[in-house]
Amino acid sequence: ELQDIQVPGILASLQKSVQAVLLGKSQLPDWFNHGVKSKSQAQLFKLVNAKVGECLVENSAIASDGRYLYILNKYGLYKVGSGYGGTIKGK
């Protein structure tokens, strides 16, 4: 099930600033201007065989390369398909 979530303006500005620093350019390529503007879609799925516990928010991280989600918590690093690029969502 898809759900629209509102993206704060400061987060969109930060996204563009980080991209500019990473590229070492003050002028960004046009496709960067089409990043997350004001809303995005979120999906929910359950992770099978992932260990979870209480208070993991403080010691957790999540990242993505577009194809996979990488989830780090005190139990380990999980690589989970996003459903894009030929991956299976949640696997």
Coordinates of C-alpha atoms in Angstrom, one line a residue:
E1 CA 0.0 0.0 0.0
L2 CA 1.4 3.4 -1.0
Q3 CA 1.2 6.4 1.2
D4 CA 2.2 10.1 0.5
I5 CA 4.5 11.6 3.1
Q6 CA 5.3 15.3 3.3
V7 CA 9.0 16.2 2.9
P8 CA 10.0 19.3 4.9
G9 CA 11.5 22.1 2.8
I10 CA 14.7 22.1 4.9
L11 CA 15.3 18.4 4.0
A12 CA 14.9 19.1 0.3
S13 CA 17.5 22.0 0.6
L14 CA 19.8 19.7 2.6
Q15 CA 19.5 17.0 -0.1
K16 CA 20.6 19.5 -2.8
S17 CA 23.4 20.9 -0.7
V18 CA 24.9 17.5 0.0
Q19 CA 24.7 16.5 -3.6
A20 CA 26.5 19.7 -4.6
V21 CA 29.3 19.0 -2.1
L22 CA 29.7 15.4 -3.2
L23 CA 30.1 16.5 -6.8
G24 CA 32.3 19.4 -5.9
K25 CA 30.1 21.7 -7.9
S26 CA 27.9 24.7 -7.1
Q27 CA 25.9 24.2 -10.3
L28 CA 24.1 20.9 -10.2
P29 CA 23.1 18.8 -13.2
D30 CA 19.4 19.3 -14.2
W31 CA 18.3 15.9 -12.9
F32 CA 19.3 16.9 -9.4
N33 CA 16.6 19.6 -9.6
H34 CA 14.0 16.9 -10.0
G35 CA 14.8 15.3 -6.6
V36 CA 12.2 15.0 -3.8
K37 CA 10.3 18.3 -4.0
S38 CA 7.4 18.3 -1.6
K39 CA 6.1 14.7 -1.2
S40 CA 7.2 11.2 -1.8
Q41 CA 5.6 7.7 -1.6
A42 CA 6.4 5.3 1.2
Q43 CA 5.8 1.6 1.2
L44 CA 5.5 -0.8 4.2
F45 CA 6.6 -4.4 4.2
K46 CA 7.7 -6.8 6.9
L47 CA 11.3 -8.1 7.2
V48 CA 11.4 -11.8 7.5
N49 CA 14.2 -13.3 9.8
A50 CA 15.3 -9.8 10.9
K51 CA 16.1 -9.6 14.6
V52 CA 14.6 -6.6 16.3
G53 CA 14.5 -5.4 19.9
E54 CA 13.6 -2.4 22.0
C55 CA 15.2 1.0 21.6
L56 CA 16.9 0.3 18.3
V57 CA 16.2 3.7 16.9
E58 CA 19.2 5.3 18.6
N59 CA 21.7 2.8 17.3
S60 CA 20.3 2.1 13.9
A61 CA 20.9 3.4 10.4
I62 CA 19.2 2.9 7.0
A63 CA 20.6 3.6 3.5
S64 CA 19.7 2.7 -0.1
D65 CA 21.4 2.5 -3.4
G66 CA 18.0 2.3 -5.2
R67 CA 18.0 -1.4 -5.6
Y68 CA 18.5 -2.5 -2.0
L69 CA 17.9 -1.1 1.5
Y70 CA 20.8 -1.5 3.9
I71 CA 19.6 -1.6 7.5
L72 CA 22.1 -1.6 10.4
N73 CA 21.2 -2.3 14.0
K74 CA 22.8 -3.9 17.0
Y75 CA 22.1 -7.3 15.6
G76 CA 23.8 -6.8 12.2
L77 CA 23.6 -5.4 8.7
Y78 CA 20.7 -6.4 6.6
K79 CA 20.5 -6.1 2.8
V80 CA 16.8 -6.0 1.6
G81 CA 15.4 -5.8 -1.9
S82 CA 13.5 -2.6 -2.5
G83 CA 11.4 -4.0 -5.3
Y84 CA 13.3 -2.0 -7.9
G85 CA 16.1 -2.9 -10.3
G86 CA 15.0 -6.6 -10.5
T87 CA 15.0 -7.1 -6.7
I88 CA 12.1 -8.6 -4.7
K89 CA 10.6 -6.2 -2.2
G90 CA 11.4 -7.3 1.3
K91 CA 13.7 -10.2 0.4

